[in-house]
Amino acid sequence: MQETRQRCAGCGIALQFERPDLPGYVPESARSRDSVICQRCFRIKNYNDASTVAIDQDDFLRMLGGIASTDSLVVHIVDLFDFEGSIISGLQRFVGNNPVLLVVNKIDLLPKVTNWNRLRNWVQKQARLNGLKVADVVLCSARRNIGFDKVVERVAELRGHRDVYVVGATNVGKSTLINRLIADYSDLNRELTVSRYPGTTLDAIRIPLDDGKSIIDTPGIVYRSRLSEIVPRESLNAVLPEKPLKPLTYQLNAGQTIFLGGLVRFDFVEGERQSFTIYVSSALPVHRTKRERADELYAAHRGELLSPPSREALDDMPPWTRHSLRLPMHAELDIFVSGMGWIQANGKTGALVDIYAPKGVKVLLRDSML
């Protein structure tokens, strides 16, 4: 159809009329206008609302390819609850010599007694382990509007008179920051301008600033290695916390199993009696049983007692993969499951644990966050 080849007058993306959740969507009421813009551009222009769109990893990396040749500030937003799942590995080789401001969102989910200096040092170390050199780290909460003034202040100081690229995975709070930067730096009466990147069909949106430079809002990257990306929509509320985490500590003997809903299974295989502290959404049910009974319990109660998700939704998810992890003696480690949270190992005598998670979901050991 001829109309599907139309381009958005704001960002240049190909327009489409079927899927509101995909880039380039135009509602029926706006299709007859002389200068048609996509719903996303309309919301930026009229409501200060940069709604998030997402693309897959390959398209995203192609889009990043041009940043190194620019003179810009790169603002990388990550989700503290899912740090290793939302940090863009390999970002350094795309940004070249441009400074990177690492904005760590969702600090409101951590307990109030958190040592923030220790946390900041932890973030800097994890960034280095991911090959990322950062000019600064700012801890914030988009939802609670904590630390956002500091973010805006550091953007102003670090960018000088340069463009600002904002990059991040889906659901990390990127659009909230974009909206705040638009409100602080942009005259929204000016038209949106087009930013075309070679080799990709999805254009980032270039939002003009009052000093003639721009904020470049790149689409959110989808990482299928995050549990939160593959659970059914109706289970998201149980997986993604909205309130501060309430740690659950269990004293376990070897041969015990913990189910986290029907999504993840944790087996304490070998080791002396020790405690493990679980940091997940309080809406995700936790069940403890003996390891010898775990298979039977799961077969009988998956999708019911062991939920979310429902039995039908479980059938549509990838099968479990087992991850065997050896915890060394005297180490302070978290067992991290991307998109769900982590289990802090408190013992100092070492252990062997097995984690069962949907195939493709990132599971790893890391230095304890808290």
PDB file of C-alpha atoms in Angstrom, residues 79 84 102 126 158 258 275 289:
ATOM      1  CA  ASP A  79      18.464  -0.173  35.966  1.00  0.00           C
ATOM      2  CA  GLU A  84      24.124  -6.545  34.504  1.00  0.00           C
ATOM      3  CA  LEU A 102      26.327   6.607  33.822  1.00  0.00           C
ATOM      4  CA  GLN A 126      30.966  -3.182  37.690  1.00  0.00           C
ATOM      5  CA  LEU A 158      29.813  17.483  31.057  1.00  0.00           C
ATOM      6  CA  ILE A 258      13.614 -22.603  46.748  1.00  0.00           C
ATOM      7  CA  SER A 275      22.010 -18.380  54.982  1.00  0.00           C
ATOM      8  CA  THR A 289      11.032 -27.591  49.792  1.00  0.00           C
TER       9      THR A 289
END
